[in-house]
């Protein structure tokens, strides 16, 4: 009823600065005597509202908005209003519809979705609603209607496919095939809808990991309300059992972040770093990609003292990237999270059936690209043919210094595959290599650059998943970086596996006659360059998330090894309209 609507408007005015997440219970208005007596004054001219709406839409700009330029959505607004003859969608008889009030609540709660509520005019709706409550004209209603349409269209698109086009940042994920028919969705599902929250939930990323991250974000937002608290004291490093003057601050921080349960009591006058505190620090270190030694070293203290606002922003960036991903896969995918240095293989139940550590491309100079592909086949005991860049920058200079192919475990072959030389390289041969007339390759074996098996998903980057040469141990403590940070960045962009045999067995688990024993034999005693095709191919997703939430709720943060977080943060700060 109309009186109910007016009550809702009053509530929105009162709590306009608060984030909303609940649903409204308003129903469509009825012409009751009470509603009639409460009707506001609206000065209308025949056709005036439609003309004003049409003019606003045609201009692609509305100065009353936080981000006035909506030229990138102008055509969507044309297709939204034109079928009805530019009839108001959110205002009836001079008042906002129940759907309009619910949409405003949703926009005001955008922070809870990892978005920025102010991007959708969160603090401006109170004044707009107040204006509609008093005497107003058709221009006010047209402005209100257009503003709400622009804001909700932006919100719907942002929740569904993200604000930033990933391809603009070098992430090769095509979101165009996921795009909604915005005019239809907003008109039929929202402006004329009955359960707006459910409609919007249906266009969010469908991944459980997305929902876990969103839940963690809400938790950290609540933590931030209480402040960061006392910083952890840095005294240059403390070993378990050592004296430490910052026990109280450390205890408080570990409790705040969830690494030290409230049930564990630490004496307020404690001076020795030991017992439960050491275990809690190890838990923290594990969550932040550090060696879980329990040492209260510089890197650990720095990570502990990162403001909660920074962690919240990190989660917001993660939610943004989730929206770039394909929402459906033809087969259970392989997902590689580069900052985590980890591979996840999913089964038919969308559960993680296999996981392992990986090694990725070196920082900056040989970054592993972010894209999706399909693993089409495996090659056991493969040859390795260096990429043009590696050949030019590394192999040829090495040959100039040392012409012995045997020393470098290389051979020269013709375009037909005939071995020309495995001895010394002559100047004439080297010139043929430079001209592309002779091919440099590494024969199969344990010291091959691909190891004993490679997994092929043809792509423009010549990036593969593969084994590691036997003499190169990439997964021991020797590969850890400074200050105890686990560091797995040592390739030219390819992805090295911790357990290539297990990964091969996983991919071939439904292939007749292939089991783990046959995989082991193919790797160590089998025929050279044996190709095994996968039918069907298996989707692989190389992605970048610096925060991951486990099923048990543990939140893991990882180092922004390629500065992709920083770049995304800068792009989002520019505001609308974002390049599409």
Coordinates of C-alpha atoms in Angstrom, one line a residue:
X1 CA 0.0 0.0 0.0
X2 CA 1.1 3.6 -0.5
X3 CA 1.4 4.3 3.2
X4 CA 3.7 1.3 3.3
X5 CA 5.7 2.8 0.5
X6 CA 6.0 6.1 2.3
X7 CA 7.2 4.3 5.5
X8 CA 9.9 2.6 3.4
X9 CA 11.0 6.0 2.0
X10 CA 11.2 7.3 5.5
X11 CA 13.4 4.3 6.5
X12 CA 15.6 4.8 3.6
X13 CA 16.0 8.5 4.4
X14 CA 16.9 7.7 8.0
X15 CA 19.4 5.0 7.2
X16 CA 20.7 6.2 3.9
X17 CA 24.4 6.1 5.0
X18 CA 24.1 2.5 6.1
X19 CA 24.8 -0.6 3.8
X20 CA 21.7 -2.6 3.2
X21 CA 21.6 -6.3 2.5
X22 CA 18.0 -7.4 3.4
X23 CA 15.0 -7.5 1.1
X24 CA 12.1 -5.1 1.3
X25 CA 8.6 -6.4 1.8
X26 CA 6.8 -3.7 -0.1
X27 CA 3.9 -4.6 -2.4
X28 CA 2.5 -2.7 -5.3
X29 CA 0.5 0.3 -4.3
X30 CA -3.3 0.3 -4.1
X31 CA -5.7 3.2 -4.2
X32 CA -6.8 3.1 -0.6
X33 CA -8.2 6.2 1.2
X34 CA -5.1 6.4 3.3
X35 CA -2.8 6.2 0.3
X36 CA -4.9 8.8 -1.5
X37 CA -4.6 11.3 1.4
X38 CA -0.8 10.7 1.5
X39 CA -0.3 11.4 -2.2
X40 CA 2.4 13.9 -2.9
X41 CA 2.0 16.8 -5.3
X42 CA 3.4 16.3 -8.8
X43 CA 3.2 18.9 -11.5
X44 CA 2.9 17.1 -14.8
X45 CA 2.7 18.2 -18.4
X46 CA 1.4 15.8 -21.1
X47 CA 4.3 14.2 -22.7
X48 CA 6.7 16.2 -20.6
X49 CA 8.2 13.3 -18.7
X50 CA 8.8 11.3 -21.8
X51 CA 10.4 14.2 -23.6
X52 CA 12.7 14.9 -20.7
X53 CA 13.7 11.2 -20.3
X54 CA 14.4 11.0 -24.0
X55 CA 16.6 14.1 -23.9
X56 CA 18.6 12.8 -20.9
X57 CA 19.2 9.5 -22.6
X58 CA 20.2 11.1 -25.9
X59 CA 22.7 13.3 -24.1
X60 CA 24.5 10.3 -22.5
X61 CA 25.2 12.5 -19.5
X62 CA 23.5 13.3 -16.2
X63 CA 25.3 15.8 -14.0
X64 CA 23.5 14.7 -10.9
X65 CA 25.3 11.3 -10.9
X66 CA 28.6 10.6 -9.1
X67 CA 29.9 9.6 -12.5
X68 CA 27.9 11.8 -14.9
X69 CA 29.1 10.4 -18.2
X70 CA 27.0 7.3 -19.1
X71 CA 27.7 7.3 -22.8
X72 CA 28.8 3.7 -22.7
X73 CA 25.3 2.8 -21.4
X74 CA 23.4 5.2 -23.6
X75 CA 22.3 2.6 -26.1
X76 CA 21.2 0.3 -23.3
X77 CA 19.0 3.1 -21.9
X78 CA 17.5 3.7 -25.4
X79 CA 16.5 0.1 -25.6
X80 CA 15.2 0.1 -22.1
X81 CA 12.9 3.2 -22.5
X82 CA 12.0 3.3 -26.2
X83 CA 9.7 0.2 -26.2
X84 CA 7.5 1.9 -23.6
X85 CA 7.6 5.3 -25.3
X86 CA 9.9 6.6 -22.6
X87 CA 7.5 5.9 -19.8
X88 CA 8.8 6.1 -16.2
X89 CA 10.0 2.7 -15.0
X90 CA 10.7 3.5 -11.3
X91 CA 8.1 6.1 -10.5
X92 CA 4.3 5.7 -10.3
X93 CA 1.8 8.4 -9.4
X94 CA 4.7 10.6 -8.3
X95 CA 6.2 8.1 -5.9
X96 CA 9.1 5.5 -6.3
X97 CA 7.9 2.0 -6.9
X98 CA 8.6 -0.8 -4.4
X99 CA 11.1 -2.1 -6.9
X100 CA 12.8 1.3 -6.9
X101 CA 13.2 1.3 -3.2
X102 CA 14.6 -2.3 -3.2
X103 CA 17.0 -1.4 -5.9
X104 CA 18.2 1.6 -3.9
X105 CA 18.8 -0.7 -0.9
X106 CA 20.8 -3.0 -3.1
X107 CA 22.9 -0.1 -4.5
X108 CA 23.6 1.2 -1.0
X109 CA 24.9 -2.3 0.0
X110 CA 27.3 -2.6 -3.0
X111 CA 30.3 -2.5 -0.7
X112 CA 29.3 -5.9 0.6
X113 CA 29.7 -7.3 -2.9
X114 CA 33.3 -6.0 -3.2
X115 CA 32.1 -3.0 -5.2
X116 CA 32.0 0.7 -4.2
X117 CA 28.5 1.9 -3.1
X118 CA 29.3 5.5 -3.9
X119 CA 29.9 4.5 -7.6
X120 CA 26.1 3.9 -7.6
X121 CA 25.2 7.2 -5.8
X122 CA 24.6 5.5 -2.4
X123 CA 24.6 8.7 -0.4
X124 CA 22.6 10.7 -3.0
X125 CA 19.4 8.6 -3.0
X126 CA 18.2 10.1 0.3
X127 CA 17.9 13.6 -1.2
X128 CA 16.3 12.3 -4.3
X129 CA 13.7 10.4 -2.3
X130 CA 13.1 13.4 -0.2
X131 CA 12.5 15.5 -3.3
X132 CA 9.9 13.0 -4.5
X133 CA 8.1 13.2 -1.2
X134 CA 7.4 16.9 -1.6
X135 CA 6.1 19.1 -4.4
X136 CA 8.0 18.3 -7.6
X137 CA 7.5 18.3 -11.3
X138 CA 8.1 15.9 -14.2
X139 CA 11.7 17.0 -14.6
X140 CA 12.5 15.7 -11.1
X141 CA 10.8 12.3 -11.8
X142 CA 12.7 12.0 -15.1
X143 CA 16.0 12.7 -13.4
X144 CA 15.3 10.2 -10.7
X145 CA 14.2 7.5 -13.1
X146 CA 17.2 8.0 -15.5
X147 CA 19.6 8.1 -12.6
X148 CA 18.3 4.8 -11.1
X149 CA 18.4 3.1 -14.5
X150 CA 22.0 4.1 -15.1
X151 CA 23.1 3.1 -11.6
X152 CA 21.4 -0.3 -11.6
X153 CA 22.6 -1.1 -15.2
X154 CA 26.1 -0.3 -14.1
X155 CA 25.7 -2.4 -11.0
X156 CA 24.2 -5.4 -12.9
X157 CA 27.0 -5.4 -15.4
X158 CA 29.7 -4.9 -12.7
X159 CA 28.4 -7.8 -10.6
X160 CA 28.1 -10.1 -13.6
X161 CA 31.3 -9.4 -15.7
X162 CA 33.3 -6.9 -13.6
X163 CA 34.0 -3.3 -14.1
X164 CA 37.3 -3.7 -16.0
X165 CA 37.6 -5.5 -19.3
X166 CA 40.3 -8.1 -18.4
X167 CA 41.7 -7.9 -22.0
X168 CA 42.7 -4.3 -21.3
X169 CA 45.0 -5.5 -18.6
X170 CA 46.5 -8.4 -20.6
X171 CA 44.2 -11.1 -19.1
X172 CA 43.0 -13.1 -22.1
X173 CA 39.5 -13.8 -20.9
X174 CA 36.6 -12.9 -23.2
X175 CA 33.6 -11.6 -21.2
X176 CA 31.6 -10.6 -24.3
X177 CA 29.8 -14.0 -24.6
X178 CA 28.6 -13.6 -21.0
X179 CA 27.1 -10.2 -21.4
X180 CA 23.4 -9.9 -20.4
X181 CA 20.7 -8.2 -22.4
X182 CA 20.8 -5.3 -19.9
X183 CA 17.6 -3.5 -21.0
X184 CA 15.6 -6.8 -20.9
X185 CA 17.1 -7.9 -17.6
X186 CA 16.6 -4.6 -15.8
X187 CA 13.1 -4.1 -17.2
X188 CA 11.6 -7.6 -16.8
X189 CA 13.6 -9.0 -13.8
X190 CA 14.1 -5.8 -11.7
X191 CA 11.7 -2.9 -12.6
X192 CA 8.9 -5.4 -13.0
X193 CA 10.3 -8.1 -10.8
X194 CA 9.2 -9.5 -7.5
X195 CA 12.4 -11.0 -6.0
X196 CA 15.2 -8.7 -7.0
X197 CA 17.8 -10.2 -4.6
X198 CA 17.3 -13.7 -6.1
X199 CA 17.5 -12.3 -9.6
X200 CA 20.8 -10.6 -8.9
X201 CA 22.2 -13.6 -7.1
X202 CA 21.6 -15.6 -10.2
X203 CA 24.0 -13.5 -12.3
X204 CA 26.9 -13.6 -9.8
X205 CA 29.9 -15.9 -10.4
X206 CA 28.6 -19.4 -9.6
X207 CA 31.8 -20.6 -7.8
X208 CA 31.8 -21.7 -4.1
X209 CA 35.2 -20.0 -3.9
X210 CA 33.6 -16.7 -4.9
X211 CA 31.0 -17.0 -2.1
X212 CA 33.7 -17.9 0.4
X213 CA 35.7 -14.8 -0.5
X214 CA 32.7 -12.6 -0.3
X215 CA 31.9 -14.0 3.2
X216 CA 35.5 -13.4 4.2
X217 CA 35.2 -9.8 2.9
X218 CA 32.2 -9.2 5.1
X219 CA 34.1 -10.6 8.1
X220 CA 37.1 -8.3 7.5
X221 CA 34.8 -5.3 7.0
X222 CA 33.4 -6.0 10.5
X223 CA 36.9 -6.3 11.9
X224 CA 37.8 -3.0 10.4
X225 CA 35.1 -1.2 12.3
X226 CA 37.0 -2.0 15.5
X227 CA 40.3 -0.6 14.0
X228 CA 43.6 -2.2 13.4
X229 CA 44.7 -2.2 17.0
X230 CA 48.2 -2.1 18.3
X231 CA 51.0 -2.9 15.8
X232 CA 53.2 -5.9 16.3
X233 CA 56.6 -4.8 17.7
X234 CA 59.5 -5.4 15.4
X235 CA 62.7 -6.1 17.3
X236 CA 64.7 -7.6 14.4
X237 CA 63.6 -11.2 14.9
X238 CA 62.6 -13.5 17.8
X239 CA 63.1 -17.2 17.9
X240 CA 60.7 -19.6 19.8
X241 CA 61.7 -19.5 23.4
X242 CA 63.2 -16.0 23.2
X243 CA 62.4 -12.9 25.3
X244 CA 60.0 -10.6 23.6
X245 CA 58.6 -7.3 24.9
X246 CA 55.7 -7.2 22.4
X247 CA 53.7 -10.3 23.6
X248 CA 50.6 -8.3 24.3
X249 CA 50.5 -6.7 20.9
X250 CA 51.3 -10.0 19.1
X251 CA 48.5 -11.8 21.1
X252 CA 46.0 -9.1 20.2
X253 CA 46.9 -9.2 16.5
X254 CA 46.8 -13.0 16.2
X255 CA 43.4 -13.1 17.9
X256 CA 42.1 -10.3 15.6
X257 CA 43.2 -12.2 12.5
X258 CA 41.9 -15.5 13.7
X259 CA 45.2 -17.3 14.1
X260 CA 45.0 -17.5 17.9
X261 CA 41.7 -18.9 19.3
X262 CA 40.0 -17.0 22.0
X263 CA 40.0 -20.1 24.1
X264 CA 43.8 -20.0 24.3
X265 CA 44.8 -17.9 27.3
X266 CA 48.1 -15.9 27.2
X267 CA 49.1 -14.3 30.5
X268 CA 49.0 -10.5 30.2
X269 CA 52.5 -10.2 31.7
X270 CA 54.1 -12.9 29.5
X271 CA 57.6 -12.0 28.3
X272 CA 58.7 -15.3 26.6
X273 CA 57.7 -16.1 23.0
X274 CA 56.7 -19.7 23.2
X275 CA 53.9 -22.4 23.1
X276 CA 50.6 -21.4 21.6
X277 CA 51.9 -18.1 20.3
X278 CA 54.5 -19.9 18.2
X279 CA 51.9 -22.2 16.9
X280 CA 49.7 -19.3 16.0
X281 CA 52.5 -17.5 14.2
X282 CA 53.2 -20.7 12.2
X283 CA 49.5 -20.8 11.3
X284 CA 49.7 -17.1 10.2
X285 CA 52.9 -17.8 8.2
X286 CA 51.3 -20.7 6.4
X287 CA 48.3 -18.5 5.4
X288 CA 50.6 -15.8 4.0
X289 CA 52.8 -17.9 1.9
X290 CA 55.7 -17.8 4.3
X291 CA 57.8 -20.7 5.7
X292 CA 56.0 -21.8 8.9
X293 CA 59.1 -21.7 11.1
X294 CA 57.5 -19.9 14.0
X295 CA 60.4 -17.3 13.7
X296 CA 59.0 -13.8 14.4
X297 CA 61.1 -12.4 11.6
X298 CA 60.9 -9.1 9.7
X299 CA 58.7 -10.4 6.8
X300 CA 56.2 -12.0 9.2
X301 CA 55.9 -8.8 11.3
X302 CA 55.5 -6.7 8.1
X303 CA 52.6 -8.9 6.9
X304 CA 51.0 -8.8 10.4
X305 CA 51.0 -5.0 10.4
X306 CA 49.3 -4.6 7.0
X307 CA 46.2 -2.5 7.6
X308 CA 42.9 -4.3 7.4
X309 CA 41.8 -1.8 4.7
X310 CA 44.5 -3.1 2.5
X311 CA 43.4 -6.7 3.0
X312 CA 39.8 -5.7 2.2
X313 CA 40.9 -4.1 -1.0
X314 CA 42.9 -7.2 -1.9
X315 CA 39.6 -9.2 -1.5
X316 CA 37.7 -6.7 -3.6
X317 CA 40.2 -7.1 -6.4
X318 CA 39.8 -10.9 -6.1
X319 CA 36.1 -10.7 -6.4
X320 CA 36.5 -8.4 -9.5
X321 CA 38.7 -11.0 -11.2
X322 CA 36.3 -13.8 -10.4
X323 CA 33.7 -12.0 -12.6
X324 CA 36.1 -12.3 -15.6
X325 CA 36.1 -16.1 -15.6
X326 CA 34.0 -18.3 -17.8
X327 CA 31.0 -19.5 -15.7
X328 CA 30.7 -22.9 -17.4
X329 CA 33.2 -25.5 -18.6
X330 CA 32.6 -28.4 -20.9
X331 CA 34.8 -30.6 -18.7
X332 CA 36.0 -30.2 -15.1
X333 CA 38.9 -27.7 -15.4
X334 CA 42.5 -27.4 -14.3
X335 CA 43.1 -24.1 -12.5
X336 CA 46.5 -22.7 -11.9
X337 CA 46.7 -19.8 -9.5
X338 CA 50.0 -18.1 -10.3
X339 CA 50.6 -16.1 -7.1
X340 CA 49.8 -19.1 -5.0
X341 CA 52.1 -21.3 -7.0
X342 CA 49.5 -24.0 -7.0
X343 CA 47.5 -26.2 -9.4
X344 CA 44.0 -27.5 -8.7
X345 CA 42.4 -30.3 -10.7
X346 CA 38.6 -30.5 -10.3
X347 CA 36.5 -33.6 -10.7
X348 CA 33.0 -34.2 -12.0
X349 CA 31.5 -33.1 -8.6
X350 CA 33.3 -29.7 -8.8
X351 CA 35.6 -30.9 -6.0
X352 CA 39.4 -30.6 -5.9
X353 CA 40.6 -34.1 -6.8
X354 CA 44.3 -33.3 -7.1
X355 CA 46.4 -30.3 -6.1
X356 CA 50.2 -29.6 -6.2
X357 CA 52.7 -26.9 -6.1
X358 CA 53.9 -25.3 -9.4
X359 CA 56.7 -23.1 -10.6
X360 CA 55.8 -20.1 -12.8
X361 CA 57.5 -17.5 -14.9
X362 CA 60.1 -15.2 -13.5
X363 CA 59.0 -11.8 -12.2
X364 CA 58.5 -9.2 -14.9
X365 CA 60.9 -10.5 -17.6
X366 CA 59.2 -13.9 -18.2
X367 CA 55.8 -13.6 -16.6
X368 CA 53.4 -16.5 -17.1
X369 CA 50.4 -15.2 -19.1
X370 CA 46.8 -15.3 -17.9
X371 CA 44.5 -17.1 -20.3
X372 CA 42.3 -20.1 -20.8
X373 CA 43.0 -23.1 -23.1
X374 CA 42.4 -26.8 -23.5
X375 CA 44.9 -29.5 -22.8
X376 CA 44.7 -31.6 -26.0
X377 CA 47.5 -34.1 -25.6
X378 CA 50.5 -35.3 -23.5
X379 CA 54.0 -36.1 -24.8
X380 CA 56.1 -38.6 -22.8
X381 CA 59.9 -38.3 -23.1
X382 CA 59.5 -35.2 -25.3
X383 CA 62.1 -33.3 -27.4
X384 CA 62.5 -29.7 -26.4
X385 CA 62.7 -27.0 -29.1
X386 CA 63.7 -23.7 -27.6
X387 CA 61.4 -20.8 -28.4
X388 CA 62.8 -18.0 -30.7
X389 CA 63.4 -15.7 -27.7
X390 CA 65.3 -18.4 -25.7
X391 CA 67.2 -19.4 -28.9
X392 CA 68.2 -15.8 -29.6
X393 CA 69.0 -14.6 -26.1
X394 CA 70.5 -17.7 -24.5
X395 CA 71.2 -20.7 -26.8
X396 CA 73.0 -19.0 -29.6
X397 CA 75.2 -16.9 -27.2
X398 CA 76.1 -20.1 -25.4
X399 CA 77.0 -21.8 -28.7
X400 CA 79.3 -18.9 -29.6
X401 CA 81.1 -19.3 -26.3
X402 CA 81.2 -23.2 -26.4
X403 CA 80.5 -24.9 -29.7
X404 CA 80.1 -28.4 -28.0
X405 CA 76.5 -29.5 -28.5
X406 CA 77.2 -32.5 -26.2
X407 CA 78.1 -30.2 -23.3
X408 CA 74.7 -28.5 -23.7
X409 CA 72.8 -31.6 -24.4
X410 CA 71.6 -30.3 -27.7
X411 CA 71.5 -31.4 -31.4
X412 CA 71.0 -29.7 -34.7
X413 CA 68.3 -31.1 -37.1
X414 CA 67.1 -30.2 -40.5
X415 CA 63.5 -29.2 -41.2
X416 CA 62.8 -32.8 -42.1
X417 CA 63.9 -33.9 -38.6
X418 CA 67.2 -35.4 -39.7
X419 CA 70.0 -35.0 -37.1
X420 CA 72.8 -32.9 -38.7
X421 CA 75.1 -32.7 -35.8
X422 CA 75.4 -33.6 -32.1
X423 CA 79.1 -32.7 -31.9
X424 CA 80.5 -29.3 -32.4
X425 CA 78.8 -26.3 -34.1
X426 CA 80.7 -24.8 -36.9
X427 CA 80.4 -21.1 -37.9
X428 CA 78.4 -22.1 -41.0
X429 CA 76.0 -24.2 -38.9
X430 CA 75.6 -21.3 -36.5
X431 CA 74.7 -19.0 -39.4
X432 CA 72.1 -21.6 -40.5
X433 CA 70.6 -21.6 -37.0
X434 CA 70.3 -17.9 -37.1
X435 CA 68.6 -18.0 -40.5
X436 CA 66.2 -20.7 -39.3
X437 CA 67.6 -23.3 -41.7
X438 CA 68.7 -25.6 -38.9
X439 CA 66.7 -26.4 -35.8
X440 CA 68.1 -26.6 -32.3
X441 CA 66.5 -29.2 -30.1
X442 CA 67.2 -31.1 -26.9
X443 CA 66.9 -34.9 -27.1
X444 CA 64.5 -36.8 -24.7
X445 CA 65.7 -37.8 -21.3
X446 CA 65.8 -36.8 -17.6
X447 CA 67.8 -33.7 -18.4
X448 CA 65.5 -32.4 -21.1
X449 CA 64.1 -28.9 -20.5
X450 CA 60.6 -30.4 -20.5
X451 CA 61.5 -33.2 -18.2
X452 CA 59.9 -36.6 -18.9
X453 CA 56.4 -35.4 -19.8
X454 CA 54.7 -32.3 -21.1
X455 CA 51.1 -31.3 -21.4
X456 CA 50.1 -29.4 -24.5
X457 CA 47.4 -26.8 -24.8
X458 CA 48.4 -24.9 -28.0
X459 CA 48.6 -21.2 -27.5
X460 CA 50.2 -18.1 -28.9
X461 CA 52.6 -17.8 -26.0
X462 CA 54.3 -21.2 -26.4
X463 CA 53.5 -21.8 -22.7
X464 CA 53.1 -25.4 -21.5
X465 CA 52.7 -27.4 -18.3
X466 CA 55.6 -29.8 -17.9
X467 CA 58.0 -31.8 -15.8
X468 CA 61.4 -30.4 -14.6
X469 CA 64.9 -31.6 -15.5
X470 CA 66.1 -34.1 -12.9
X471 CA 69.1 -32.0 -11.9
X472 CA 66.9 -28.9 -11.3
X473 CA 65.1 -29.2 -8.0
X474 CA 62.5 -26.4 -8.0
X475 CA 60.5 -27.6 -5.0
X476 CA 63.0 -27.8 -2.2
X477 CA 63.8 -25.3 0.5
X478 CA 66.6 -24.0 -1.7
X479 CA 64.1 -22.3 -3.9
X480 CA 62.7 -20.1 -1.1
X481 CA 63.2 -16.4 -1.4
X482 CA 64.6 -13.9 1.0
X483 CA 63.1 -13.5 4.5
X484 CA 61.4 -17.0 4.3
X485 CA 59.0 -16.1 1.5
X486 CA 58.2 -19.2 -0.6
X487 CA 59.4 -18.3 -4.1
X488 CA 58.4 -20.4 -7.1
X489 CA 59.3 -18.0 -10.0
X490 CA 62.2 -19.4 -12.0
X491 CA 60.8 -20.4 -15.5
X492 CA 60.5 -18.6 -18.8
X493 CA 56.7 -18.5 -18.4
X494 CA 56.0 -22.2 -18.6
X495 CA 54.5 -24.0 -15.6
X496 CA 56.6 -26.7 -13.9
X497 CA 54.8 -29.4 -11.9
X498 CA 55.7 -30.8 -8.5
X499 CA 54.2 -34.2 -9.4
X500 CA 54.0 -34.5 -13.2
X501 CA 53.4 -38.3 -12.9
X502 CA 50.3 -37.8 -10.8
X503 CA 49.0 -35.1 -13.1
X504 CA 49.5 -37.4 -16.1
X505 CA 47.6 -40.2 -14.3
X506 CA 44.8 -37.8 -13.4
X507 CA 44.3 -36.6 -17.0
X508 CA 44.4 -40.2 -18.3
X509 CA 42.3 -41.7 -15.5
X510 CA 39.3 -42.3 -17.8
X511 CA 41.5 -43.5 -20.7
X512 CA 41.4 -47.3 -21.2
X513 CA 44.6 -49.1 -20.3
X514 CA 46.3 -46.1 -18.7
X515 CA 47.1 -46.3 -15.0
X516 CA 49.8 -44.9 -12.8
X517 CA 52.1 -47.8 -13.5
X518 CA 51.9 -47.3 -17.2
X519 CA 52.5 -43.6 -16.8
X520 CA 55.7 -44.3 -14.8
X521 CA 56.9 -46.7 -17.5
X522 CA 56.1 -44.2 -20.3
X523 CA 58.1 -41.6 -18.5
X524 CA 61.2 -43.7 -17.6
X525 CA 61.3 -46.6 -19.9
X526 CA 59.0 -45.8 -22.8
X527 CA 59.3 -44.7 -26.4
X528 CA 60.7 -41.2 -27.0
X529 CA 58.3 -38.5 -28.0
X530 CA 55.2 -40.6 -27.4
X531 CA 52.0 -38.5 -27.9
X532 CA 48.8 -39.5 -26.1
X533 CA 45.7 -37.6 -27.1
X534 CA 43.0 -36.6 -24.7
X535 CA 39.4 -37.0 -25.7
X536 CA 37.7 -34.8 -24.8
X537 CA 40.3 -32.1 -24.2
X538 CA 40.5 -30.7 -20.6
X539 CA 40.0 -26.9 -19.9
X540 CA 42.9 -25.2 -18.3
X541 CA 42.7 -21.8 -16.6
X542 CA 45.8 -19.8 -15.7
X543 CA 44.7 -17.2 -13.3
X544 CA 45.9 -14.6 -10.7
X545 CA 44.4 -14.4 -7.2
X546 CA 46.3 -13.0 -4.3
X547 CA 43.7 -14.1 -1.8
X548 CA 42.1 -17.5 -1.5
X549 CA 39.6 -18.8 1.1
X550 CA 39.6 -22.5 1.9
X551 CA 36.5 -24.5 2.6
X552 CA 37.3 -24.3 6.4
X553 CA 37.3 -20.5 6.2
X554 CA 41.0 -20.0 6.4
X555 CA 42.0 -16.9 4.4
X556 CA 45.3 -17.1 2.5
X557 CA 47.0 -14.0 1.2
X558 CA 49.8 -14.1 -1.4
X559 CA 52.4 -11.7 -2.7
X560 CA 51.5 -9.7 -5.8
X561 CA 54.4 -11.1 -7.8
X562 CA 53.6 -9.4 -11.1
X563 CA 52.0 -6.2 -9.7
X564 CA 48.7 -7.1 -11.3
X565 CA 46.9 -6.0 -8.1
X566 CA 48.5 -2.6 -8.3
X567 CA 47.6 -2.2 -11.9
X568 CA 44.0 -3.2 -11.4
X569 CA 43.7 -0.9 -8.4
X570 CA 44.9 2.0 -10.6
X571 CA 42.4 1.2 -13.3
X572 CA 39.5 1.0 -10.9
X573 CA 40.4 4.4 -9.3
X574 CA 39.7 6.1 -12.7
X575 CA 36.0 5.5 -12.3
X576 CA 33.3 5.4 -15.0
X577 CA 33.1 5.1 -17.9
X578 CA 35.6 2.2 -17.9
X579 CA 36.9 1.1 -21.3
X580 CA 34.8 -1.8 -22.5

